[in-house]
Amino acid sequence: MNIFKTMILMALLTGVMVAVGGAVGGEGGAAIMLIISVGMNFFSYWFSDTMVLKSYNAREISAGDAPQLYNLVENLAKKAELPMPRVYVIESEIPNAFATGRNPSHSAVAVTTGIMRALDYNELSGVLAHELSHVKHRDILISTIAASMAGVISLFAQIAQWGAIFGTRSSDDDRGGAIGFIVTAVVAPFAAMLIQMAVSRSREYDADKSGGEICGNPLYLASALEKIEFYARNYAPMPQAGTATAHMFIVNPLENSKKFLTGLFSTHPATEDRIAKLREQASLMRLN
């Protein structure tokens, strides 16, 4: 199912990019963007995880660098019957984490330095179990591709906006010029955001449930989510965080900038709802 979703996602984002190209450059622009999007689909499949990790200056670690973290990931991966993923650390005081990669054999888990300080061992195990659940159910490919491609669409939209400001558009006689720029600057990024959200919300509930099973106690993850949500709402967001990659994290790192619309179209379910489901799961497991 996730492979099918990935194909649909690539097709939709390709369509958005072709529409952007057509709005800016007519038929020629659409043709150029089609060629670029085909190349991007190929590149995203193989290298999107590397792009995302580099965008956060993530540093790969070994067992010798952070033995407790590395060993915890290794133990949880064994419980989940997964190959050992690469482990990365991001320098940030804000607690958060995400998983990336194209399949379980080529996966990575990244955590911030802040999460290792803010959470205790059990809570961290809940977070890592959640991320490994994404790996196990192959959510990571679709979320990583969405991040890289949506980022490129947003970049093209920004270029088009600056082009409109400085008058790079040829003339007013060019049919639909103003409308084209509105589509490029507003509708295209919005469409990319909607596509991201379509693949994000339900998978978080599934990963929470599976993560609770992997770590052995859903309350570990529930407690971790409370702490991460507190930091996300009350502290400045991670400097590297952007809308193109926010859906990858266990809690949206842009939470404190939510307004009505961004809350309505959030990439994540409400954290309180996730916590309630985890507590219900723990009750059914008779762990509370």
PDB file of C-alpha atoms in Angstrom:
ATOM      1  CA  MET A   1       0.000   0.000   0.000  1.00  0.00           C
ATOM      2  CA  ASN A   2       2.786   2.452   0.850  1.00  0.00           C
ATOM      3  CA  ILE A   3       4.542   1.657  -2.436  1.00  0.00           C
ATOM      4  CA  PHE A   4       1.284   2.508  -4.230  1.00  0.00           C
ATOM      5  CA  LYS A   5       0.937   5.706  -2.177  1.00  0.00           C
ATOM      6  CA  THR A   6       4.509   6.640  -3.074  1.00  0.00           C
ATOM      7  CA  MET A   7       3.760   6.278  -6.785  1.00  0.00           C
ATOM      8  CA  ILE A   8       0.619   8.392  -6.438  1.00  0.00           C
ATOM      9  CA  LEU A   9       2.550  11.012  -4.459  1.00  0.00           C
ATOM     10  CA  MET A  10       5.253  11.226  -7.107  1.00  0.00           C
ATOM     11  CA  ALA A  11       2.627  11.571  -9.836  1.00  0.00           C
ATOM     12  CA  LEU A  12       0.763  14.323  -7.935  1.00  0.00           C
ATOM     13  CA  LEU A  13       3.897  16.299  -7.148  1.00  0.00           C
ATOM     14  CA  THR A  14       5.014  15.899 -10.766  1.00  0.00           C
ATOM     15  CA  GLY A  15       1.660  17.330 -11.833  1.00  0.00           C
ATOM     16  CA  VAL A  16       2.079  20.278  -9.477  1.00  0.00           C
ATOM     17  CA  MET A  17       5.568  20.980 -10.827  1.00  0.00           C
ATOM     18  CA  VAL A  18       4.378  20.813 -14.443  1.00  0.00           C
ATOM     19  CA  ALA A  19       1.560  23.240 -13.552  1.00  0.00           C
ATOM     20  CA  VAL A  20       4.110  25.579 -11.959  1.00  0.00           C
ATOM     21  CA  GLY A  21       6.288  25.398 -15.072  1.00  0.00           C
ATOM     22  CA  GLY A  22       3.303  26.091 -17.301  1.00  0.00           C
ATOM     23  CA  ALA A  23       2.224  29.059 -15.192  1.00  0.00           C
ATOM     24  CA  VAL A  24       5.674  30.630 -15.400  1.00  0.00           C
ATOM     25  CA  GLY A  25       6.864  29.659 -18.864  1.00  0.00           C
ATOM     26  CA  GLY A  26       3.936  28.331 -20.869  1.00  0.00           C
ATOM     27  CA  GLU A  27       4.295  25.067 -22.764  1.00  0.00           C
ATOM     28  CA  GLY A  28       8.079  25.322 -22.759  1.00  0.00           C
ATOM     29  CA  GLY A  29       8.131  25.798 -19.001  1.00  0.00           C
ATOM     30  CA  ALA A  30       5.796  22.839 -18.485  1.00  0.00           C
ATOM     31  CA  ALA A  31       8.022  20.613 -20.644  1.00  0.00           C
ATOM     32  CA  ILE A  32      11.144  21.667 -18.749  1.00  0.00           C
ATOM     33  CA  MET A  33       9.490  21.021 -15.399  1.00  0.00           C
ATOM     34  CA  LEU A  34       8.317  17.596 -16.579  1.00  0.00           C
ATOM     35  CA  ILE A  35      11.907  16.644 -17.397  1.00  0.00           C
ATOM     36  CA  ILE A  36      13.105  18.036 -14.070  1.00  0.00           C
ATOM     37  CA  SER A  37      10.370  16.212 -12.140  1.00  0.00           C
ATOM     38  CA  VAL A  38      11.203  12.858 -13.752  1.00  0.00           C
ATOM     39  CA  GLY A  39      14.830  13.348 -12.758  1.00  0.00           C
ATOM     40  CA  MET A  40      13.751  14.407  -9.286  1.00  0.00           C
ATOM     41  CA  ASN A  41      11.626  11.286  -8.849  1.00  0.00           C
ATOM     42  CA  PHE A  42      14.659   9.139  -9.574  1.00  0.00           C
ATOM     43  CA  PHE A  43      16.968  11.247  -7.409  1.00  0.00           C
ATOM     44  CA  SER A  44      14.461  11.427  -4.559  1.00  0.00           C
ATOM     45  CA  TYR A  45      14.089   7.665  -4.408  1.00  0.00           C
ATOM     46  CA  TRP A  46      17.825   7.099  -4.031  1.00  0.00           C
ATOM     47  CA  PHE A  47      19.103  10.211  -2.259  1.00  0.00           C
ATOM     48  CA  SER A  48      16.218  12.007  -0.494  1.00  0.00           C
ATOM     49  CA  ASP A  49      17.263  10.649   2.909  1.00  0.00           C
ATOM     50  CA  THR A  50      20.768  12.049   2.478  1.00  0.00           C
ATOM     51  CA  MET A  51      19.334  15.431   1.473  1.00  0.00           C
ATOM     52  CA  VAL A  52      17.088  15.612   4.534  1.00  0.00           C
ATOM     53  CA  LEU A  53      19.840  14.579   6.951  1.00  0.00           C
ATOM     54  CA  LYS A  54      22.252  17.123   5.457  1.00  0.00           C
ATOM     55  CA  SER A  55      19.645  19.866   5.707  1.00  0.00           C
ATOM     56  CA  TYR A  56      19.690  19.362   9.496  1.00  0.00           C
ATOM     57  CA  ASN A  57      23.486  18.944   9.706  1.00  0.00           C
ATOM     58  CA  ALA A  58      22.870  15.516  11.210  1.00  0.00           C
ATOM     59  CA  ARG A  59      25.981  13.662  12.360  1.00  0.00           C
ATOM     60  CA  GLU A  60      26.165   9.881  12.148  1.00  0.00           C
ATOM     61  CA  ILE A  61      27.294   8.203  15.360  1.00  0.00           C
ATOM     62  CA  SER A  62      28.660   4.811  16.299  1.00  0.00           C
ATOM     63  CA  ALA A  63      28.387   2.752  19.475  1.00  0.00           C
ATOM     64  CA  GLY A  64      31.534   4.438  20.755  1.00  0.00           C
ATOM     65  CA  ASP A  65      30.150   7.964  20.316  1.00  0.00           C
ATOM     66  CA  ALA A  66      26.885   7.530  22.241  1.00  0.00           C
ATOM     67  CA  PRO A  67      26.719   3.960  23.572  1.00  0.00           C
ATOM     68  CA  GLN A  68      23.410   4.281  25.454  1.00  0.00           C
ATOM     69  CA  LEU A  69      21.568   5.736  22.453  1.00  0.00           C
ATOM     70  CA  TYR A  70      23.144   3.351  19.947  1.00  0.00           C
ATOM     71  CA  ASN A  71      22.516   0.275  22.080  1.00  0.00           C
ATOM     72  CA  LEU A  72      18.915   1.333  22.706  1.00  0.00           C
ATOM     73  CA  VAL A  73      18.277   1.620  18.956  1.00  0.00           C
ATOM     74  CA  GLU A  74      19.981  -1.733  18.404  1.00  0.00           C
ATOM     75  CA  ASN A  75      17.859  -3.502  21.050  1.00  0.00           C
ATOM     76  CA  LEU A  76      14.610  -1.999  19.777  1.00  0.00           C
ATOM     77  CA  ALA A  77      15.491  -2.869  16.177  1.00  0.00           C
ATOM     78  CA  LYS A  78      15.963  -6.498  17.247  1.00  0.00           C
ATOM     79  CA  LYS A  79      12.579  -6.489  18.991  1.00  0.00           C
ATOM     80  CA  ALA A  80      10.984  -5.070  15.846  1.00  0.00           C
ATOM     81  CA  GLU A  81      12.849  -7.647  13.715  1.00  0.00           C
ATOM     82  CA  LEU A  82      14.515  -4.912  11.693  1.00  0.00           C
ATOM     83  CA  PRO A  83      18.060  -4.431  10.372  1.00  0.00           C
ATOM     84  CA  MET A  84      20.104  -1.997  12.442  1.00  0.00           C
ATOM     85  CA  PRO A  85      19.471   1.518  11.069  1.00  0.00           C
ATOM     86  CA  ARG A  86      22.104   4.220  10.923  1.00  0.00           C
ATOM     87  CA  VAL A  87      21.881   6.541  13.931  1.00  0.00           C
ATOM     88  CA  TYR A  88      22.243  10.322  13.639  1.00  0.00           C
ATOM     89  CA  VAL A  89      22.335  13.195  16.107  1.00  0.00           C
ATOM     90  CA  ILE A  90      21.173  16.745  15.342  1.00  0.00           C
ATOM     91  CA  GLU A  91      22.558  19.629  17.397  1.00  0.00           C
ATOM     92  CA  SER A  92      19.412  21.292  18.745  1.00  0.00           C
ATOM     93  CA  GLU A  93      18.102  22.053  22.211  1.00  0.00           C
ATOM     94  CA  ILE A  94      14.529  21.278  21.072  1.00  0.00           C
ATOM     95  CA  PRO A  95      13.576  17.620  21.702  1.00  0.00           C
ATOM     96  CA  ASN A  96      12.487  15.831  18.531  1.00  0.00           C
ATOM     97  CA  ALA A  97      13.252  12.870  16.284  1.00  0.00           C
ATOM     98  CA  PHE A  98      12.516  11.390  12.860  1.00  0.00           C
ATOM     99  CA  ALA A  99      13.298   8.377  10.689  1.00  0.00           C
ATOM    100  CA  THR A 100      14.257   8.410   7.021  1.00  0.00           C
ATOM    101  CA  GLY A 101      15.437   6.140   4.216  1.00  0.00           C
ATOM    102  CA  ARG A 102      13.992   4.239   1.267  1.00  0.00           C
ATOM    103  CA  ASN A 103      13.455   0.868   2.987  1.00  0.00           C
ATOM    104  CA  PRO A 104      14.295  -0.970   6.244  1.00  0.00           C
ATOM    105  CA  SER A 105      17.682  -2.035   4.881  1.00  0.00           C
ATOM    106  CA  HIS A 106      18.597   1.570   4.067  1.00  0.00           C
ATOM    107  CA  SER A 107      17.111   3.465   6.986  1.00  0.00           C
ATOM    108  CA  ALA A 108      18.274   6.007   9.519  1.00  0.00           C
ATOM    109  CA  VAL A 109      16.991   7.353  12.823  1.00  0.00           C
ATOM    110  CA  ALA A 110      17.858  10.911  13.847  1.00  0.00           C
ATOM    111  CA  VAL A 111      17.405  12.483  17.278  1.00  0.00           C
ATOM    112  CA  THR A 112      18.239  15.926  18.603  1.00  0.00           C
ATOM    113  CA  THR A 113      20.689  16.460  21.425  1.00  0.00           C
ATOM    114  CA  GLY A 114      17.805  18.100  23.288  1.00  0.00           C
ATOM    115  CA  ILE A 115      15.703  14.943  23.297  1.00  0.00           C
ATOM    116  CA  MET A 116      18.509  12.975  24.929  1.00  0.00           C
ATOM    117  CA  ARG A 117      18.581  15.491  27.764  1.00  0.00           C
ATOM    118  CA  ALA A 118      14.841  16.058  28.165  1.00  0.00           C
ATOM    119  CA  LEU A 119      13.647  12.441  28.176  1.00  0.00           C
ATOM    120  CA  ASP A 120      14.493   9.571  30.478  1.00  0.00           C
ATOM    121  CA  TYR A 121      15.550   6.163  29.153  1.00  0.00           C
ATOM    122  CA  ASN A 122      12.031   4.731  28.979  1.00  0.00           C
ATOM    123  CA  GLU A 123      10.591   7.807  27.250  1.00  0.00           C
ATOM    124  CA  LEU A 124      13.403   7.788  24.699  1.00  0.00           C
ATOM    125  CA  SER A 125      12.742   4.106  24.040  1.00  0.00           C
ATOM    126  CA  GLY A 126       9.113   5.006  23.266  1.00  0.00           C
ATOM    127  CA  VAL A 127      10.170   7.678  20.775  1.00  0.00           C
ATOM    128  CA  LEU A 128      12.697   5.422  19.050  1.00  0.00           C
ATOM    129  CA  ALA A 129      10.173   2.574  18.924  1.00  0.00           C
ATOM    130  CA  HIS A 130       7.732   4.949  17.212  1.00  0.00           C
ATOM    131  CA  GLU A 131      10.355   5.858  14.610  1.00  0.00           C
ATOM    132  CA  LEU A 132      11.304   2.221  14.049  1.00  0.00           C
ATOM    133  CA  SER A 133       7.624   1.489  13.498  1.00  0.00           C
ATOM    134  CA  HIS A 134       7.708   3.971  10.605  1.00  0.00           C
ATOM    135  CA  VAL A 135      10.691   2.055   9.252  1.00  0.00           C
ATOM    136  CA  LYS A 136       8.975  -1.318   9.670  1.00  0.00           C
ATOM    137  CA  HIS A 137       5.809  -0.202   7.893  1.00  0.00           C
ATOM    138  CA  ARG A 138       7.790   1.557   5.140  1.00  0.00           C
ATOM    139  CA  ASP A 139       6.368   4.988   5.923  1.00  0.00           C
ATOM    140  CA  ILE A 140       9.815   6.535   5.639  1.00  0.00           C
ATOM    141  CA  LEU A 141      10.138   6.476   1.849  1.00  0.00           C
ATOM    142  CA  ILE A 142       6.905   8.321   1.184  1.00  0.00           C
ATOM    143  CA  SER A 143       7.522  10.918   3.917  1.00  0.00           C
ATOM    144  CA  THR A 144      11.116  11.539   2.810  1.00  0.00           C
ATOM    145  CA  ILE A 145      10.187  11.925  -0.859  1.00  0.00           C
ATOM    146  CA  ALA A 146       7.349  14.262   0.111  1.00  0.00           C
ATOM    147  CA  ALA A 147       9.831  16.371   2.070  1.00  0.00           C
ATOM    148  CA  SER A 148      12.400  16.675  -0.714  1.00  0.00           C
ATOM    149  CA  MET A 149       9.916  17.295  -3.522  1.00  0.00           C
ATOM    150  CA  ALA A 150       7.730  19.722  -1.570  1.00  0.00           C
ATOM    151  CA  GLY A 151      10.889  21.634  -0.698  1.00  0.00           C
ATOM    152  CA  VAL A 152      11.766  21.990  -4.385  1.00  0.00           C
ATOM    153  CA  ILE A 153       8.235  23.110  -5.270  1.00  0.00           C
ATOM    154  CA  SER A 154       8.403  25.770  -2.561  1.00  0.00           C
ATOM    155  CA  LEU A 155      11.788  26.888  -3.913  1.00  0.00           C
ATOM    156  CA  PHE A 156      10.389  27.290  -7.431  1.00  0.00           C
ATOM    157  CA  ALA A 157       7.447  29.229  -6.014  1.00  0.00           C
ATOM    158  CA  GLN A 158       9.817  31.616  -4.242  1.00  0.00           C
ATOM    159  CA  ILE A 159      11.819  32.100  -7.437  1.00  0.00           C
ATOM    160  CA  ALA A 160       8.592  32.917  -9.284  1.00  0.00           C
ATOM    161  CA  GLN A 161       7.596  35.420  -6.592  1.00  0.00           C
ATOM    162  CA  TRP A 162      10.916  37.239  -6.875  1.00  0.00           C
ATOM    163  CA  GLY A 163      10.609  37.128 -10.639  1.00  0.00           C
ATOM    164  CA  ALA A 164       7.224  38.841 -10.399  1.00  0.00           C
ATOM    165  CA  ILE A 165       8.591  41.484  -8.035  1.00  0.00           C
ATOM    166  CA  PHE A 166      11.505  42.364 -10.312  1.00  0.00           C
ATOM    167  CA  GLY A 167       9.501  42.167 -13.514  1.00  0.00           C
ATOM    168  CA  THR A 168      11.099  39.167 -15.168  1.00  0.00           C
ATOM    169  CA  ARG A 169       7.763  38.166 -16.685  1.00  0.00           C
ATOM    170  CA  SER A 170       7.725  39.153 -20.359  1.00  0.00           C
ATOM    171  CA  SER A 171       4.563  41.226 -20.826  1.00  0.00           C
ATOM    172  CA  ASP A 172       0.963  41.746 -19.841  1.00  0.00           C
ATOM    173  CA  ASP A 173      -0.064  40.272 -23.173  1.00  0.00           C
ATOM    174  CA  ASP A 174       1.118  36.880 -22.047  1.00  0.00           C
ATOM    175  CA  ARG A 175      -2.211  35.205 -21.310  1.00  0.00           C
ATOM    176  CA  GLY A 176      -2.920  34.493 -17.664  1.00  0.00           C
ATOM    177  CA  GLY A 177       0.375  35.947 -16.466  1.00  0.00           C
ATOM    178  CA  ALA A 178      -0.923  37.376 -13.218  1.00  0.00           C
ATOM    179  CA  ILE A 179      -3.053  34.308 -12.544  1.00  0.00           C
ATOM    180  CA  GLY A 180      -0.074  32.093 -13.306  1.00  0.00           C
ATOM    181  CA  PHE A 181       2.013  33.802 -10.668  1.00  0.00           C
ATOM    182  CA  ILE A 182      -0.785  33.538  -8.125  1.00  0.00           C
ATOM    183  CA  VAL A 183      -0.977  29.803  -8.842  1.00  0.00           C
ATOM    184  CA  THR A 184       2.784  29.471  -8.573  1.00  0.00           C
ATOM    185  CA  ALA A 185       3.231  31.562  -5.438  1.00  0.00           C
ATOM    186  CA  VAL A 186       0.180  30.391  -3.480  1.00  0.00           C
ATOM    187  CA  VAL A 187      -1.626  27.371  -4.869  1.00  0.00           C
ATOM    188  CA  ALA A 188       1.409  25.205  -5.709  1.00  0.00           C
ATOM    189  CA  PRO A 189       2.951  25.253  -2.192  1.00  0.00           C
ATOM    190  CA  PHE A 190      -0.523  24.780  -0.723  1.00  0.00           C
ATOM    191  CA  ALA A 191      -1.094  21.754  -2.969  1.00  0.00           C
ATOM    192  CA  ALA A 192       2.259  20.315  -1.932  1.00  0.00           C
ATOM    193  CA  MET A 193       1.293  20.816   1.728  1.00  0.00           C
ATOM    194  CA  LEU A 194      -2.044  19.043   1.202  1.00  0.00           C
ATOM    195  CA  ILE A 195      -0.301  16.092  -0.418  1.00  0.00           C
ATOM    196  CA  GLN A 196       2.088  15.836   2.527  1.00  0.00           C
ATOM    197  CA  MET A 197      -0.788  15.897   5.008  1.00  0.00           C
ATOM    198  CA  ALA A 198      -2.634  13.183   3.128  1.00  0.00           C
ATOM    199  CA  VAL A 199       0.142  10.727   3.963  1.00  0.00           C
ATOM    200  CA  SER A 200       0.929  11.902   7.491  1.00  0.00           C
ATOM    201  CA  ARG A 201      -1.922  11.946  10.008  1.00  0.00           C
ATOM    202  CA  SER A 202      -3.170   8.351  10.020  1.00  0.00           C
ATOM    203  CA  ARG A 203       0.323   6.897   9.951  1.00  0.00           C
ATOM    204  CA  GLU A 204       1.194   8.684  13.218  1.00  0.00           C
ATOM    205  CA  TYR A 205      -1.562   6.834  15.088  1.00  0.00           C
ATOM    206  CA  ASP A 206      -0.389   3.539  13.598  1.00  0.00           C
ATOM    207  CA  ALA A 207       3.234   4.251  14.499  1.00  0.00           C
ATOM    208  CA  ASP A 208       2.234   5.220  18.058  1.00  0.00           C
ATOM    209  CA  LYS A 209       0.370   1.936  18.524  1.00  0.00           C
ATOM    210  CA  SER A 210       3.123  -0.181  17.026  1.00  0.00           C
ATOM    211  CA  GLY A 211       5.782   1.808  18.886  1.00  0.00           C
ATOM    212  CA  GLY A 212       4.015   1.140  22.183  1.00  0.00           C
ATOM    213  CA  GLU A 213       4.148  -2.574  21.416  1.00  0.00           C
ATOM    214  CA  ILE A 214       7.828  -2.505  20.428  1.00  0.00           C
ATOM    215  CA  CYS A 215       9.020  -0.640  23.529  1.00  0.00           C
ATOM    216  CA  GLY A 216       6.728  -2.703  25.757  1.00  0.00           C
ATOM    217  CA  ASN A 217       4.715   0.113  27.324  1.00  0.00           C
ATOM    218  CA  PRO A 218       2.660   2.755  25.448  1.00  0.00           C
ATOM    219  CA  LEU A 219       2.889   5.036  28.486  1.00  0.00           C
ATOM    220  CA  TYR A 220       6.601   5.564  27.768  1.00  0.00           C
ATOM    221  CA  LEU A 221       5.694   7.185  24.459  1.00  0.00           C
ATOM    222  CA  ALA A 222       2.718   9.068  25.953  1.00  0.00           C
ATOM    223  CA  SER A 223       4.995  10.692  28.535  1.00  0.00           C
ATOM    224  CA  ALA A 224       7.588  11.523  25.863  1.00  0.00           C
ATOM    225  CA  LEU A 225       4.970  13.167  23.636  1.00  0.00           C
ATOM    226  CA  GLU A 226       3.833  15.400  26.508  1.00  0.00           C
ATOM    227  CA  LYS A 227       7.373  16.675  27.025  1.00  0.00           C
ATOM    228  CA  ILE A 228       8.150  17.123  23.317  1.00  0.00           C
ATOM    229  CA  GLU A 229       4.853  18.964  22.782  1.00  0.00           C
ATOM    230  CA  PHE A 230       5.668  21.324  25.660  1.00  0.00           C
ATOM    231  CA  TYR A 231       8.981  22.314  24.072  1.00  0.00           C
ATOM    232  CA  ALA A 232       7.442  22.621  20.598  1.00  0.00           C
ATOM    233  CA  ARG A 233       4.724  24.975  21.872  1.00  0.00           C
ATOM    234  CA  ASN A 234       6.785  27.097  24.253  1.00  0.00           C
ATOM    235  CA  TYR A 235      10.213  27.443  22.672  1.00  0.00           C
ATOM    236  CA  ALA A 236      11.475  28.838  19.395  1.00  0.00           C
ATOM    237  CA  PRO A 237      11.411  26.219  16.623  1.00  0.00           C
ATOM    238  CA  MET A 238      14.555  24.467  15.458  1.00  0.00           C
ATOM    239  CA  PRO A 239      16.465  26.910  13.202  1.00  0.00           C
ATOM    240  CA  GLN A 240      16.665  24.315  10.399  1.00  0.00           C
ATOM    241  CA  ALA A 241      12.986  23.324  10.605  1.00  0.00           C
ATOM    242  CA  GLY A 242      10.753  24.092   7.641  1.00  0.00           C
ATOM    243  CA  THR A 243       7.303  23.204   6.364  1.00  0.00           C
ATOM    244  CA  ALA A 244       8.770  20.790   3.797  1.00  0.00           C
ATOM    245  CA  THR A 245      10.177  18.483   6.496  1.00  0.00           C
ATOM    246  CA  ALA A 246       7.940  19.187   9.512  1.00  0.00           C
ATOM    247  CA  HIS A 247       5.767  16.140   8.790  1.00  0.00           C
ATOM    248  CA  MET A 248       8.746  13.805   9.313  1.00  0.00           C
ATOM    249  CA  PHE A 249       9.202  14.562  13.009  1.00  0.00           C
ATOM    250  CA  ILE A 250       7.411  12.759  15.833  1.00  0.00           C
ATOM    251  CA  VAL A 251       5.905  16.140  16.836  1.00  0.00           C
ATOM    252  CA  ASN A 252       5.637  19.040  14.406  1.00  0.00           C
ATOM    253  CA  PRO A 253       8.667  21.273  15.174  1.00  0.00           C
ATOM    254  CA  LEU A 254       6.699  24.334  14.015  1.00  0.00           C
ATOM    255  CA  GLU A 255       3.948  23.761  16.590  1.00  0.00           C
ATOM    256  CA  ASN A 256       4.383  27.121  18.318  1.00  0.00           C
ATOM    257  CA  SER A 257       3.659  29.013  15.092  1.00  0.00           C
ATOM    258  CA  LYS A 258       0.269  27.358  14.542  1.00  0.00           C
ATOM    259  CA  LYS A 259      -2.666  29.545  13.600  1.00  0.00           C
ATOM    260  CA  PHE A 260      -6.178  28.402  12.751  1.00  0.00           C
ATOM    261  CA  LEU A 261      -5.393  27.260   9.215  1.00  0.00           C
ATOM    262  CA  THR A 262      -2.069  25.614  10.035  1.00  0.00           C
ATOM    263  CA  GLY A 263      -3.748  23.780  12.889  1.00  0.00           C
ATOM    264  CA  LEU A 264      -6.598  22.710  10.630  1.00  0.00           C
ATOM    265  CA  PHE A 265      -4.163  21.424   8.008  1.00  0.00           C
ATOM    266  CA  SER A 266      -1.568  20.082  10.431  1.00  0.00           C
ATOM    267  CA  THR A 267       0.668  17.219   9.339  1.00  0.00           C
ATOM    268  CA  HIS A 268       0.127  15.533  12.730  1.00  0.00           C
ATOM    269  CA  PRO A 269      -2.942  14.567  14.783  1.00  0.00           C
ATOM    270  CA  ALA A 270      -3.431  16.555  17.976  1.00  0.00           C
ATOM    271  CA  THR A 271      -0.877  15.367  20.513  1.00  0.00           C
ATOM    272  CA  GLU A 272      -3.530  15.102  23.243  1.00  0.00           C
ATOM    273  CA  ASP A 273      -5.488  12.702  21.017  1.00  0.00           C
ATOM    274  CA  ARG A 274      -2.389  10.599  20.457  1.00  0.00           C
ATOM    275  CA  ILE A 275      -1.701  10.483  24.181  1.00  0.00           C
ATOM    276  CA  ALA A 276      -5.296   9.471  24.917  1.00  0.00           C
ATOM    277  CA  LYS A 277      -5.057   6.586  22.461  1.00  0.00           C
ATOM    278  CA  LEU A 278      -1.768   5.451  23.975  1.00  0.00           C
ATOM    279  CA  ARG A 279      -3.256   5.482  27.477  1.00  0.00           C
ATOM    280  CA  GLU A 280      -6.209   3.487  26.202  1.00  0.00           C
ATOM    281  CA  GLN A 281      -3.778   1.018  24.626  1.00  0.00           C
ATOM    282  CA  ALA A 282      -1.880   0.717  27.911  1.00  0.00           C
ATOM    283  CA  SER A 283      -5.149   0.106  29.748  1.00  0.00           C
ATOM    284  CA  LEU A 284      -6.016  -2.713  27.362  1.00  0.00           C
ATOM    285  CA  MET A 285      -2.537  -4.135  27.955  1.00  0.00           C
ATOM    286  CA  ARG A 286      -3.160  -3.646  31.710  1.00  0.00           C
ATOM    287  CA  LEU A 287       0.012  -1.602  32.126  1.00  0.00           C
ATOM    288  CA  ASN A 288      -1.322   1.485  33.938  1.00  0.00           C
TER     289      ASN A 288
END
